[in-house]
Amino acid sequence: MACPDVVLTGDRPTGPLHLGHYVGSLVSRIELQEKYKQFIMIADVQALTDNFKDPQKVRDNVLQVALDYLAIGIDPNKSTIFIQSMIPEIAELTIFYLNLVSVNRLRRNPTVKTEIKQKGYGENVTAGFLVYPVSQAADITIIKGTLVPVGEDQLPMIEQTNEIVRTFNRTYGADILCPAKAIISKASRLPGTDGKSKMGKSLGNAIYLSDSGDEVSKKVMSMYTDPDHIRVEDPGKVEGNTVFTYLYIFDPNKEEVAQLKERYQRGGLGDVKLKKRLITILNDFLEPIRIKRAQLAKDPAHVMDILFKGTEKTRAVAQKTMQDVRKVMKIDYR
Ligand code: TRP
């Protein structure tokens, strides 16, 4: 099977996107759309696996995530953005894939394991949640995605996808599914404002792409630095100091950052001064995104129309894949 490079990636619409999303995967999508055919999925079906009691939240965030995409420069003429639930073929393919995966294997997926613990599901985890990696394999393979830009935590999903691809092709003597490769961004993972390893919606430590200047300012002022750096004259630590981690990533002036680092370590540079610099840098970065987002938000029907057009295009590809799948599975009755 010739598998030309196609990018497929997506996000669960459970809240607006934050700087962690930006550094971890959004920024690479802006580059990838210049080089490849790219599909970006708003994964509402997957979002419902742990938010099935709160469908309004998922519904509202479909538009919010689309606004974030467009505001940061994902160009609908270059990338195809679509809504997962509007491609029923994904659900169909998931059902067939479920025959190829053991329950034991599902229980061993490390990301799902962590989530089950975090969410306190224990033994009462729903079938829907436990099998979402299989549905994710269908997301990727139904459009023959080969490149998947995602955060590190998604590596087990790609591994499981490729197991399913191999099992499917072997079981049905077919060669119709394409293996996928994760693309993990070069930039280091962005910690939350509390200095914890990961920025996350549910952790309350996120700076959103849609945050106002004041919100950014407040969040940076309360950012984790070096707890032992009490007086300005004291030498400070830059390792694990969140303000420095952000400056390394977002400050365009690397030379000045190197000087600040040296001064901070020597003593004589206060946290407030450093934080004020970071506030300016983040707001300079976010301001054009905010302006574009506000403009787009005035016409939600237009944004939804972009999603519907992308969905239509994606569905045609999905239907073609399903024809091949049904044929090798001998359920192509007419
Ligand atoms: N699981 C991904 C996340 O939580 C979202 C997602 C759903 C996805 N389907 C996908 C990512 C397919 C890449 C490919 O971020």
Coordinates of C-alpha atoms and ligand atoms in Angstrom, one line a residue:
M1 CA 0.0 0.0 0.0
A2 CA 1.4 3.3 -1.0
C3 CA 0.9 5.6 1.9
P4 CA 1.6 9.2 0.9
D5 CA 2.2 11.6 3.9
V6 CA -1.1 13.0 5.3
V7 CA -1.2 14.8 8.6
L8 CA -4.1 14.0 11.0
T9 CA -4.4 15.5 14.4
G10 CA -7.1 16.8 16.7
D11 CA -8.2 18.1 20.1
R12 CA -11.0 17.3 22.5
P13 CA -13.4 20.3 22.7
T14 CA -13.6 20.5 26.5
G15 CA -12.3 24.1 26.9
P16 CA -10.4 26.8 25.0
L17 CA -6.8 26.0 24.0
H18 CA -3.9 27.2 26.0
L19 CA -0.2 28.0 25.6
G20 CA 0.7 24.3 26.3
H21 CA -1.4 23.3 23.3
Y22 CA 0.4 26.0 21.3
V23 CA 3.9 24.9 22.2
G24 CA 3.1 21.2 22.1
S25 CA 1.4 20.9 18.8
L26 CA -0.4 23.9 17.4
V27 CA 2.8 25.6 16.3
S28 CA 3.9 22.5 14.3
R29 CA 0.5 22.4 12.6
I30 CA 1.0 25.9 11.2
E31 CA 4.3 24.7 9.6
L32 CA 2.9 21.3 8.5
Q33 CA 0.0 22.9 6.6
E34 CA 2.6 24.5 4.2
K35 CA 4.1 21.1 3.3
Y36 CA 1.4 18.4 3.6
K37 CA -2.3 17.7 3.2
Q38 CA -3.5 18.2 6.8
F39 CA -6.7 17.2 8.6
I40 CA -7.5 18.6 12.0
M41 CA -10.3 17.0 13.9
I42 CA -12.4 18.5 16.7
A43 CA -12.9 15.3 18.7
D44 CA -16.3 15.8 20.2
V45 CA -17.1 12.1 20.3
Q46 CA -13.9 11.5 22.3
A47 CA -14.7 14.5 24.5
L48 CA -18.0 12.9 25.4
T49 CA -16.4 9.7 26.6
D50 CA -15.6 11.6 29.9
N51 CA -18.1 14.4 29.6
F52 CA -21.2 12.5 28.5
K53 CA -23.2 14.1 31.3
D54 CA -22.2 17.6 30.1
P55 CA -23.0 17.7 26.4
Q56 CA -23.5 21.5 26.4
K57 CA -19.9 22.0 27.5
V58 CA -18.6 19.9 24.6
R59 CA -21.0 21.6 22.1
D60 CA -20.0 25.1 23.2
N61 CA -16.3 24.3 23.0
V62 CA -16.5 23.1 19.4
L63 CA -16.7 26.7 18.3
Q64 CA -14.2 27.9 20.9
V65 CA -11.5 25.4 19.6
A66 CA -12.3 26.4 16.0
L67 CA -11.8 30.0 16.9
D68 CA -8.5 29.2 18.5
Y69 CA -7.3 27.3 15.4
L70 CA -8.2 30.1 13.0
A71 CA -6.9 32.8 15.2
I72 CA -3.4 31.3 15.5
G73 CA -3.1 30.9 11.7
I74 CA -4.5 27.5 10.8
D75 CA -5.7 28.3 7.3
P76 CA -8.9 26.5 6.2
N77 CA -7.6 26.8 2.6
K78 CA -4.6 24.7 3.6
S79 CA -5.9 22.6 6.4
T80 CA -9.2 20.6 6.5
I81 CA -10.9 21.1 9.9
F82 CA -13.8 18.8 10.7
I83 CA -16.1 17.6 13.4
Q84 CA -15.6 14.0 14.5
S85 CA -19.3 13.2 15.2
M86 CA -20.3 14.2 11.7
I87 CA -18.2 11.4 10.2
P88 CA -20.3 8.3 11.3
E89 CA -17.9 6.1 9.3
I90 CA -15.4 6.6 12.2
A91 CA -17.9 5.0 14.6
E92 CA -18.5 2.2 12.1
L93 CA -14.8 1.5 11.8
T94 CA -14.3 1.6 15.6
I95 CA -16.8 -1.3 15.9
F96 CA -14.8 -3.4 13.5
Y97 CA -11.5 -2.5 15.2
L98 CA -12.8 -3.5 18.6
N99 CA -12.7 -7.2 17.4
L100 CA -8.9 -6.8 17.0
V101 CA -8.1 -5.5 20.5
S102 CA -8.2 -7.4 23.7
V103 CA -9.7 -5.9 26.9
N104 CA -6.4 -6.6 28.6
R105 CA -4.5 -4.6 26.0
L106 CA -6.9 -1.7 26.5
R107 CA -6.3 -1.8 30.3
R108 CA -2.5 -1.6 29.7
N109 CA -2.6 1.7 27.7
P110 CA -0.5 3.9 30.1
T111 CA -2.3 7.2 29.2
V112 CA -5.7 5.7 29.7
K113 CA -4.5 4.1 33.0
T114 CA -3.3 7.5 34.3
E115 CA -6.6 9.2 33.3
I116 CA -8.6 6.5 35.0
K117 CA -6.7 7.1 38.1
Q118 CA -6.9 10.9 37.9
K119 CA -10.6 10.8 37.2
G120 CA -11.2 8.2 40.0
Y121 CA -13.1 5.8 37.7
G122 CA -11.4 2.7 39.1
E123 CA -13.2 -0.5 38.2
N124 CA -16.3 1.4 37.2
V125 CA -14.6 2.9 34.1
T126 CA -17.1 3.0 31.3
A127 CA -16.6 0.8 28.2
G128 CA -16.7 4.0 26.1
F129 CA -13.8 5.6 28.0
L130 CA -11.7 2.4 28.0
V131 CA -12.0 2.0 24.2
Y132 CA -11.4 5.6 23.2
P133 CA -7.9 4.7 21.9
V134 CA -9.5 2.3 19.4
S135 CA -11.8 5.1 18.2
Q136 CA -8.7 7.3 17.9
A137 CA -7.1 4.6 15.7
A138 CA -10.2 4.9 13.5
D139 CA -9.8 8.7 13.5
I140 CA -6.3 8.4 12.1
T141 CA -6.6 5.5 9.8
I142 CA -10.0 6.4 8.2
I143 CA -8.3 9.2 6.3
K144 CA -5.0 7.3 6.0
G145 CA -3.2 9.7 8.3
T146 CA 0.5 8.9 8.4
L147 CA 1.9 11.9 10.5
V148 CA 0.3 12.8 13.8
P149 CA 1.6 15.9 15.6
V150 CA 0.6 15.4 19.3
G151 CA 1.9 15.8 22.8
E152 CA 4.0 13.1 24.3
D153 CA 1.1 11.7 26.3
Q154 CA -0.4 10.6 23.0
L155 CA 2.4 8.2 22.0
P156 CA 0.6 5.1 23.4
M157 CA -2.4 6.0 21.1
I158 CA -0.2 5.9 18.0
E159 CA 1.4 2.6 19.2
Q160 CA -2.0 1.1 19.6
T161 CA -3.1 2.4 16.3
N162 CA -0.2 0.7 14.5
E163 CA -1.0 -2.6 16.3
I164 CA -4.5 -2.4 15.0
V165 CA -3.3 -1.5 11.5
R166 CA -1.0 -4.6 11.5
T167 CA -3.6 -6.9 12.9
F168 CA -6.2 -5.7 10.4
N169 CA -4.0 -6.0 7.4
R170 CA -2.9 -9.5 8.5
T171 CA -6.3 -10.8 9.5
Y172 CA -8.0 -9.7 6.2
G173 CA -5.0 -10.4 3.9
A174 CA -5.4 -6.8 3.0
D175 CA -3.0 -3.9 2.6
I176 CA -5.4 -1.0 2.9
L177 CA -4.5 0.7 6.2
C178 CA -1.5 2.9 6.7
P179 CA 0.7 3.0 9.7
A180 CA 1.1 6.4 11.5
K181 CA 4.0 8.2 13.0
A182 CA 3.8 10.6 15.9
I183 CA 5.4 14.0 15.5
I184 CA 6.5 15.3 18.9
S185 CA 7.3 19.0 18.9
K186 CA 11.0 20.0 19.4
A187 CA 10.1 22.6 22.0
S188 CA 10.2 21.4 25.5
R189 CA 6.9 20.7 27.3
L190 CA 5.5 23.8 28.8
P191 CA 4.9 23.6 32.5
G192 CA 1.8 25.1 34.1
T193 CA 2.0 28.5 35.9
D194 CA 2.3 26.5 39.2
G195 CA 5.5 24.9 37.9
K196 CA 3.9 21.5 37.7
S197 CA 5.0 19.4 34.8
K198 CA 2.1 20.0 32.5
M199 CA -0.2 22.8 31.7
G200 CA -3.8 21.5 31.8
K201 CA -7.4 22.8 31.8
S202 CA -8.3 20.7 34.8
L203 CA -5.2 21.6 36.8
G204 CA -6.1 25.3 36.9
N205 CA -2.6 26.3 35.8
A206 CA -3.2 27.3 32.2
I207 CA -2.8 30.5 30.3
Y208 CA -5.4 30.5 27.5
L209 CA -4.8 31.8 24.0
S210 CA -8.1 33.8 24.6
D211 CA -7.0 35.2 28.0
S212 CA -7.2 39.0 28.3
G213 CA -4.1 41.1 29.0
D214 CA -5.2 41.4 32.6
E215 CA -5.7 37.7 33.0
V216 CA -2.3 37.0 31.6
S217 CA -0.8 39.6 33.9
K218 CA -2.5 38.1 37.0
K219 CA -1.4 34.6 36.1
V220 CA 2.2 35.5 35.5
M221 CA 2.4 37.5 38.7
S222 CA 1.4 34.4 40.7
M223 CA 3.8 32.2 38.7
Y224 CA 6.0 29.7 40.5
T225 CA 9.7 30.8 40.6
D226 CA 12.4 29.9 43.1
P227 CA 10.7 29.6 46.5
D228 CA 14.1 30.3 48.2
H229 CA 14.6 33.6 46.3
I230 CA 13.3 35.9 49.0
R231 CA 15.2 39.1 48.7
V232 CA 16.2 40.8 45.4
E233 CA 19.9 40.5 46.4
D234 CA 19.7 36.8 47.0
P235 CA 21.0 34.5 44.3
G236 CA 18.2 32.7 42.6
K237 CA 17.7 29.4 40.9
V238 CA 16.7 29.2 37.2
E239 CA 16.3 25.5 37.0
G240 CA 12.6 24.7 37.5
N241 CA 11.9 28.4 37.6
T242 CA 8.8 28.7 35.5
V243 CA 9.3 32.3 34.5
F244 CA 12.7 31.4 33.0
T245 CA 11.2 28.3 31.3
Y246 CA 8.7 30.6 29.6
L247 CA 11.3 33.2 28.7
Y248 CA 13.4 30.5 27.0
I249 CA 10.5 29.6 24.8
F250 CA 8.7 32.9 24.2
D251 CA 11.3 35.6 24.5
P252 CA 12.6 36.5 21.1
N253 CA 15.8 38.1 22.5
K254 CA 17.9 35.1 23.6
E255 CA 20.9 37.2 24.4
E256 CA 19.1 39.3 26.9
V257 CA 17.6 36.2 28.5
A258 CA 21.1 34.8 28.9
Q259 CA 22.1 38.0 30.7
L260 CA 19.1 38.0 32.9
K261 CA 19.8 34.4 33.8
E262 CA 23.3 35.3 34.9
R263 CA 22.1 38.3 36.9
Y264 CA 19.4 36.2 38.6
Q265 CA 21.9 33.5 39.6
R266 CA 24.3 36.1 40.9
G267 CA 21.6 37.9 42.9
G268 CA 20.2 41.4 42.4
L269 CA 17.4 40.7 40.0
G270 CA 13.9 40.5 41.5
D271 CA 11.0 38.2 40.4
V272 CA 8.7 41.1 39.8
K273 CA 11.0 42.7 37.2
L274 CA 11.3 39.3 35.5
K275 CA 7.6 38.7 35.6
K276 CA 6.8 42.1 34.1
R277 CA 9.1 41.3 31.2
L278 CA 7.3 38.0 30.6
I279 CA 3.9 39.7 30.8
T280 CA 4.9 42.1 28.0
I281 CA 6.3 39.2 25.9
L282 CA 3.3 37.0 26.3
N283 CA 0.8 39.8 25.6
D284 CA 2.8 40.9 22.5
F285 CA 2.5 37.3 21.3
L286 CA -1.2 36.9 22.2
E287 CA -2.5 40.3 21.1
P288 CA -2.7 39.6 17.4
I289 CA -4.3 36.2 18.2
R290 CA -6.9 38.0 20.4
I291 CA -7.7 40.5 17.8
K292 CA -8.3 37.9 15.1
R293 CA -10.2 35.7 17.5
A294 CA -12.6 38.6 18.4
Q295 CA -13.1 39.4 14.8
L296 CA -14.0 35.8 13.9
A297 CA -16.2 35.4 17.0
K298 CA -18.6 38.1 15.6
D299 CA -19.7 35.7 12.9
P300 CA -20.0 32.2 14.4
A301 CA -22.1 31.0 11.5
H302 CA -19.2 31.6 9.2
V303 CA -16.8 29.6 11.4
M304 CA -19.3 26.7 11.6
D305 CA -19.5 26.9 7.8
I306 CA -15.8 26.4 7.6
L307 CA -16.2 23.3 9.8
F308 CA -19.1 21.9 7.7
K309 CA -17.1 22.3 4.5
G310 CA -14.1 20.6 6.0
T311 CA -16.3 17.8 7.3
E312 CA -17.8 17.2 3.9
K313 CA -14.4 16.9 2.3
T314 CA -13.2 14.5 5.1
R315 CA -16.4 12.4 4.8
A316 CA -15.7 11.7 1.2
V317 CA -12.3 10.3 2.1
A318 CA -13.7 8.3 5.0
Q319 CA -16.4 6.8 2.8
K320 CA -13.8 5.6 0.3
T321 CA -11.8 3.9 3.1
M322 CA -14.9 2.2 4.4
Q323 CA -15.7 0.8 1.0
D324 CA -12.3 -0.9 1.0
V325 CA -12.8 -2.0 4.6
R326 CA -16.2 -3.5 3.9
K327 CA -14.9 -5.3 0.9
V328 CA -12.1 -7.1 2.7
M329 CA -14.3 -7.8 5.6
K330 CA -16.9 -9.4 3.2
I331 CA -19.7 -7.1 4.2
D332 CA -20.0 -5.4 0.9
Y333 CA -23.4 -6.8 0.1
R334 CA -24.2 -4.4 -2.7
Ligands
TRP1 N1 -6.6 12.3 22.3 C1 -6.2 13.5 21.8 C2 -6.0 14.5 23.0 O1 -6.5 14.3 24.0 C3 -7.3 14.1 20.8 C4 -7.5 13.3 19.6 C5 -8.6 12.6 19.3 C6 -6.5 13.0 18.6 N2 -8.4 11.9 18.1 C7 -7.1 12.2 17.7 C8 -5.2 13.4 18.4 C9 -6.5 11.7 16.6 C10 -4.5 12.9 17.3 C11 -5.1 12.1 16.4 O2 -5.3 15.5 22.8

